[in-house]
Amino acid sequence: MTKSVRSTCAYCGVGCGVIATKGDGDSWSIKGDPDHPANFGRLCSKGSSLAETLSLDGRLLEPQVNGQTVTWDTALDTVAGKFSKFAKEYGPEAIAFYLSGQLLTEDYYVANKLAKGFIGTPHVDTNSRLCMASSVAGHKRAFGFDTVPACYEDLDVADLTVLIGSNAAWCHPVLFQRMQKNRAERGAKLVTIDVRDTATTQESDLALIIKPGSDAFLFNGLLCALEQLGVLDDGFISAHCNGFEETLARASKDCADAHSVAKATGLDVDDVRRFFTLFASTEKTVSCYSLGIHMSSSGSDKVNAILNCHLATGRIGKTGAGPLSLTGQPNAMGGREVGGLANQLAAHLDYDEASLDKVRRFWNAPNMVTGEGFKAVKMFEAMSEGKIKAIWIQSTNPAVSLTNSLAVRHALEKCEFVVVSDCMENTDTLAFADVKLPAAAWGEKSGTVTNSERRISRQRQFMAAPNNAKPDWWMVNEVATRMGYGSAFAHRNAGEIFDEHARLSAFENLNERDFDLSGLCGLSALQYEKLNPVQWPVNDAAPEGTPRMFTNGRFFRAENKAAFVPVSPRLPVEKVVEDFPLIAISGRVRDQWHTMTRSGKSETLSRHRPEPFVEISTIDANKFDLKKLGLAKITSRLADCIFRVRISDTQRPGTIFVPIHWSKENSSGGLIGALFASHTDPVSGQPEGKSMPVRIAPVEVQFTGLIISRKSLDPKLPVFWTRASSINCHLHTLAIAKEPDEGWHERVAYFLDVEPANLVVYEDKAAGIFRAAHFRGNAIDSAVFISRGHAPLEETEAERWFNSDMATTNNRWMSLSPEPMNGDKARGPIVCACSGVGANAIKQAIISGKATTVEDIGHLLKSGTNCGSCLPEIKQLISAL
Ligand code: SF4
């Protein structure tokens, strides 16, 4: 019988359901779950490629202390012993936990409980601080709790969707396709507001490309326009809200008319008016916002500027109307529920005396904290200052993902005791670990995650955890037990933790708190195993869950009213100056996830954007003397990085785009976190990771290279290098300043650690071409391609040889062909990851006249027919040719 297991995608906050099905041997296939209400069977390129990331390649499989493999007992005793010692010598507040939206809710719950109730340190924060903390702050200020009002169903029936600071076509593709379906089938409108032209803005009815950081001017202006156009819901405002007059008065100060808004945002005044009119005249409006809003030194105010407009029109708690923040990570929401943020306790409770007392009694906690802890940026600053002396980092890579990442590395170096639990063995952060704990990966562990619409879904184990990999909750409970808290951490499985989490949410709740899982208390093991996706709150009033909140107009602030929050718009802290004349904007690419530790294992995903790159307008490329596919050095006042140049007419002059995914582990100079300063939002503590003044200059190199090898190599000498995975091999791209004095042959043999005579070589000195391959028996072991100029190779004949032992004594020279020799053309950058279709095939179909529309391309090549994430790129190719 075929074994199939329902689970949830490991990547973004859309929270798509998947079905894992056992294939031959150890193989598994992953497809979308047609019954999951988040995706109804659809998956994007990342979800579709999950099966490619299940291998043990690169996994951390054994515990280590100071670089030595040890037993679990030794590792756990070491952590528990050090934490106990540090708590005694320096006080519990010398210990910190840095958690992750990748963790399951059950992992998060016990880590937070151990820190805040038993060790007695409030310093628990999470990488979700970098992703959506401003929404948490905005929700709490407006509604009283961190409550997401709307749900995905609203996107199917809205007449207008406004996407703000969100490249959803790439970052939340399954939801974006849902919005597009609504446009196609119901004629709904889509307005996008962003600082750059993206795959998302290109698919909208109205794209507003605004000055970086000016979003709150636009929404303050919208609030004024709603009043001027006479569409305020006065009844809703007076019955259900406080603070409208002063909020409107504040907005009117500098955003009272379309002209002043146009000036502040850099928009055309007619576009501003079109947006205001459309919003005003469309009752069923959903506003979705994401990191472009959150990741700002004024992120909370931007969130409240958006929420103010929905409250003012009563467009909240209604079908097809409401604000909906899109979370980046698969379980950012679960972390918020259990108190994974330094400024929240557990079960959405705050640090007031009554809440502290409740949690203390519920946990029977001996060392309950009394106040908030350090938020992420402050936590690492405190580490640098010597206040934090020990940290346990779980399933995240702050040495790459935090802003001012060189300072974070300095802090980790200084920290006396660093524990890192992770499923991969070579992350930048693990390099600083005294203790490394091997975590079970996706597919190997069980628990729950909560998506952007408050929907709790099961992640189910379908593979055995390899070697000594263990679930994170197990490690925490073992450390707690060794510290003397065993009776409070005696859970035998994730289901028992979930039950405690649900009971805490219900404990003395009396309908006063939004987060209520009383309807899920006391689930049997079988009920937990079979738990269907459900949206909280789940209680007597809503035993099947709650699709949308505030349907009765009751909020959680004084008098059960919502609060308007007056917003004084602020631009990013750092401004362009003569030395740093461009604004760098960071973001994601379609087919990678965070620091690539998992998505980087997929050959399919690695081919969409294989190298760290900078996107720059033609005007600025000319101004700064940059060449297409050349290299550029980007310098901020903190650091510099080197990127491949992509000249793009969709990039606004004066700004550049740089992706967040590359690290020191997989590139020479793609660590963009080092460029960005850590200016934080005063309310949410979220750092301004999206805007930094920089300068840019060309980097001259003479040669481009590609090394394909069985082993992952450390090509640190060239000016620029990257490392990526392919099938049975690793790809290393290089840019080299000049030919080595001893010549390529000697240098390459030395680098590969082989005898020069054992290389098969082709060299054309005049043309500046050197190619070589090395074999072990009939198996290719490595291949090297070096050529003068800038054009990186895409696919070679040699790469195919790593999949089978093709070599004979007579045919080895064929592996040196820079293109596949089986008649296939190199695919070029992958456009459609689901069907593995590259740009070259699509261009060929268009040039040959066989395809003139995206539908033709779909019929001919199947590209764009699955998740649809690549449709904007296919359209671009059609219009460019
Ligand atoms: Fe996974 Fe893609 Fe769905 Fe996000 S949209 S949950 S990455 S399949």
XYZ file of N, CA and C in Angstrom, residues 693-787:
285
model
N 21.629 53.736 2.743
C 22.397 54.455 1.720
C 23.717 53.725 1.420
N 24.026 53.631 0.151
C 25.249 52.930 -0.277
C 25.855 53.638 -1.481
N 27.092 53.264 -1.795
C 27.659 53.648 -3.093
C 28.002 52.364 -3.846
N 28.215 52.513 -5.145
C 28.454 51.325 -5.962
C 29.563 51.622 -6.955
N 30.399 50.622 -7.214
C 31.507 50.828 -8.161
C 31.805 49.502 -8.850
N 32.283 49.571 -10.101
C 32.598 48.318 -10.801
C 33.808 47.636 -10.190
N 33.828 46.303 -10.261
C 34.998 45.520 -9.846
C 35.551 44.869 -11.103
N 36.808 45.169 -11.415
C 37.379 44.651 -12.655
C 37.947 43.254 -12.428
N 37.499 42.330 -13.204
C 38.088 40.991 -13.213
C 38.290 40.593 -14.662
N 39.266 39.726 -14.892
C 39.532 39.326 -16.278
C 38.882 38.001 -16.639
N 38.692 37.135 -15.651
C 38.236 35.769 -15.966
C 37.009 35.374 -15.141
N 36.184 34.561 -15.796
C 35.032 33.970 -15.121
C 35.269 32.463 -15.066
N 34.875 31.855 -13.977
C 35.121 30.421 -13.861
C 33.944 29.661 -13.286
N 33.950 28.361 -13.545
C 32.956 27.458 -12.956
C 33.681 26.179 -12.561
N 33.525 25.764 -11.315
C 34.067 24.469 -10.882
C 32.888 23.593 -10.464
N 32.848 22.392 -11.037
C 31.823 21.418 -10.646
C 32.574 20.282 -9.962
N 32.135 19.896 -8.784
C 32.896 18.857 -8.082
C 31.985 18.028 -7.190
N 32.435 16.796 -6.940
C 31.666 15.946 -6.025
C 31.611 16.579 -4.641
N 32.784 17.086 -4.217
C 32.884 17.652 -2.873
C 32.571 19.147 -2.930
N 32.051 19.661 -1.856
C 31.926 21.105 -1.744
C 33.316 21.665 -1.465
N 33.760 22.637 -2.256
C 35.120 23.177 -2.124
C 35.088 24.544 -1.441
N 36.261 25.003 -1.118
C 36.371 26.286 -0.433
C 37.164 27.254 -1.311
N 36.520 27.818 -2.329
C 37.266 28.594 -3.326
C 37.514 30.025 -2.875
N 38.235 30.207 -1.791
C 38.254 31.546 -1.194
C 39.148 32.554 -1.893
N 40.002 32.117 -2.814
C 40.943 33.075 -3.389
C 40.364 34.061 -4.400
N 39.435 33.658 -5.255
C 38.985 34.591 -6.286
C 38.322 35.840 -5.709
N 38.179 36.849 -6.561
C 37.543 38.092 -6.156
C 36.095 37.822 -5.730
N 35.469 36.868 -6.413
C 34.049 36.613 -6.191
C 33.813 35.128 -6.371
N 33.096 34.497 -5.470
C 32.723 33.096 -5.653
C 31.373 32.822 -5.005
N 30.706 31.823 -5.529
C 29.478 31.342 -4.899
C 29.490 29.828 -4.928
N 28.691 29.241 -4.066
C 28.612 27.778 -4.000
C 27.133 27.390 -3.985
N 26.769 26.430 -4.846
C 25.374 25.985 -4.887
C 25.347 24.483 -5.126
N 24.181 23.878 -4.871
C 24.056 22.425 -5.042
C 23.467 22.092 -6.394
N 23.918 20.965 -6.955
C 23.226 20.388 -8.088
C 23.111 18.893 -7.811
N 22.678 18.115 -8.807
C 22.442 16.695 -8.538
C 23.788 15.967 -8.487
N 24.125 15.402 -7.353
C 25.383 14.657 -7.127
C 26.631 15.512 -7.243
N 26.498 16.812 -7.227
C 27.698 17.660 -7.328
C 27.419 19.046 -6.742
N 28.491 19.807 -6.635
C 28.397 21.187 -6.155
C 28.927 22.107 -7.249
N 28.266 23.243 -7.423
C 28.681 24.213 -8.440
C 29.326 25.403 -7.742
N 30.492 25.805 -8.246
C 31.161 26.967 -7.674
C 31.419 27.950 -8.814
N 30.806 29.121 -8.750
C 31.102 30.123 -9.777
C 32.207 31.034 -9.241
N 33.058 31.498 -10.130
C 34.209 32.300 -9.718
C 34.360 33.516 -10.618
N 34.935 34.566 -10.094
C 35.424 35.676 -10.924
C 36.848 35.937 -10.458
N 37.789 35.954 -11.400
C 39.208 35.932 -11.041
C 39.881 37.155 -11.667
N 40.686 37.846 -10.873
C 41.266 39.118 -11.333
C 42.197 38.918 -12.517
N 43.097 37.915 -12.463
C 44.046 37.723 -13.567
C 44.549 36.282 -13.560
N 45.218 35.916 -14.639
C 45.752 34.565 -14.735
C 46.882 34.399 -13.718
N 46.933 33.280 -13.003
C 48.020 33.109 -12.031
C 49.375 33.000 -12.717
N 50.431 33.417 -12.018
C 51.768 33.440 -12.619
C 52.183 32.061 -13.112
N 51.814 31.022 -12.363
C 52.245 29.679 -12.750
C 51.389 29.075 -13.854
N 50.350 29.797 -14.299
C 49.468 29.282 -15.350
C 48.299 28.531 -14.747
N 47.234 28.366 -15.558
C 46.006 27.753 -15.054
C 46.207 26.288 -14.693
N 46.959 25.567 -15.526
C 47.072 24.121 -15.334
C 47.636 23.792 -13.945
N 48.731 24.413 -13.623
C 49.368 24.157 -12.321
C 48.447 24.584 -11.180
N 47.855 25.775 -11.349
C 47.039 26.320 -10.260
C 45.789 25.461 -10.005
N 45.157 25.045 -11.087
C 43.930 24.249 -10.936
C 44.255 22.898 -10.294
N 45.356 22.269 -10.729
C 45.755 20.987 -10.140
C 46.040 21.149 -8.646
N 46.704 22.232 -8.308
C 47.009 22.497 -6.905
C 45.712 22.679 -6.108
N 44.786 23.458 -6.695
C 43.531 23.736 -5.994
C 42.705 22.464 -5.791
N 42.697 21.602 -6.826
C 41.906 20.360 -6.711
C 42.660 19.269 -5.957
N 43.929 19.554 -5.643
C 44.771 18.608 -4.922
C 44.949 17.312 -5.723
N 45.282 17.469 -7.005
C 45.540 16.307 -7.870
C 46.826 16.568 -8.646
N 47.389 15.513 -9.216
C 48.584 15.671 -10.051
C 48.202 16.359 -11.358
N 48.990 17.339 -11.826
C 48.661 18.003 -13.099
C 48.492 17.009 -14.237
N 49.321 15.958 -14.223
C 49.257 14.996 -15.318
C 47.955 14.215 -15.322
N 47.248 14.192 -14.205
C 45.996 13.428 -14.128
C 44.768 14.221 -14.571
N 45.002 15.440 -15.029
C 43.874 16.238 -15.514
C 43.713 16.065 -17.019
N 42.492 15.984 -17.480
C 42.213 16.086 -18.918
C 42.041 17.571 -19.194
N 42.826 18.108 -20.138
C 42.898 19.568 -20.266
C 42.640 20.009 -21.700
N 41.913 21.127 -21.840
C 41.843 21.850 -23.112
C 42.190 23.294 -22.797
N 43.168 23.852 -23.546
C 43.546 25.241 -23.268
C 43.775 25.989 -24.565
N 43.216 27.197 -24.652
C 43.468 28.097 -25.781
C 43.910 29.418 -25.175
N 45.246 29.578 -25.088
C 45.787 30.733 -24.368
C 45.365 32.043 -25.021
N 45.382 32.062 -26.360
C 45.061 33.305 -27.062
C 43.635 33.754 -26.760
N 42.727 32.783 -26.709
C 41.323 33.128 -26.451
C 41.034 33.258 -24.960
N 42.013 32.883 -24.132
C 41.802 32.965 -22.686
C 40.860 31.887 -22.180
N 40.978 30.671 -22.729
C 40.084 29.573 -22.325
C 40.904 28.458 -21.689
N 40.485 27.987 -20.538
C 41.105 26.820 -19.915
C 39.993 25.938 -19.371
N 40.047 24.638 -19.735
C 39.069 23.690 -19.198
C 39.805 22.428 -18.759
N 39.350 21.839 -17.685
C 40.011 20.623 -17.206
C 39.000 19.756 -16.486
N 39.277 18.456 -16.499
C 38.421 17.541 -15.745
C 39.292 16.489 -15.080
N 38.812 16.000 -13.961
C 39.532 14.962 -13.231
C 38.578 13.806 -12.985
N 39.079 12.584 -13.142
C 38.225 11.390 -13.039
C 38.771 10.435 -11.986
N 37.867 9.711 -11.375
C 38.249 8.568 -10.541
C 37.577 7.357 -11.150
N 38.348 6.484 -11.768
C 37.763 5.376 -12.528
C 36.938 5.942 -13.668
N 35.720 5.438 -13.803
C 34.827 5.947 -14.844
C 33.955 7.105 -14.370
N 34.240 7.578 -13.180
C 33.389 8.633 -12.624
C 34.113 9.967 -12.666
N 33.423 10.960 -13.134
C 34.010 12.307 -13.098
C 34.058 12.778 -11.649
N 35.132 13.457 -11.297
C 35.295 13.912 -9.921
C 35.210 15.440 -9.823
N 35.742 16.099 -10.855
C 35.637 17.556 -10.880
C 35.864 18.051 -12.306
N 35.302 19.201 -12.598
C 35.503 19.823 -13.911
C 35.637 21.323 -13.704
N 36.544 21.923 -14.473
C 36.836 23.349 -14.290
C 36.727 24.049 -15.639
N 36.019 25.160 -15.683
C 35.853 25.945 -16.906
C 36.254 27.375 -16.594
N 37.268 27.872 -17.300
C 37.690 29.258 -17.072
C 37.722 29.955 -18.430
N 37.191 31.140 -18.499
C 37.239 31.883 -19.762
C 37.364 33.373 -19.495
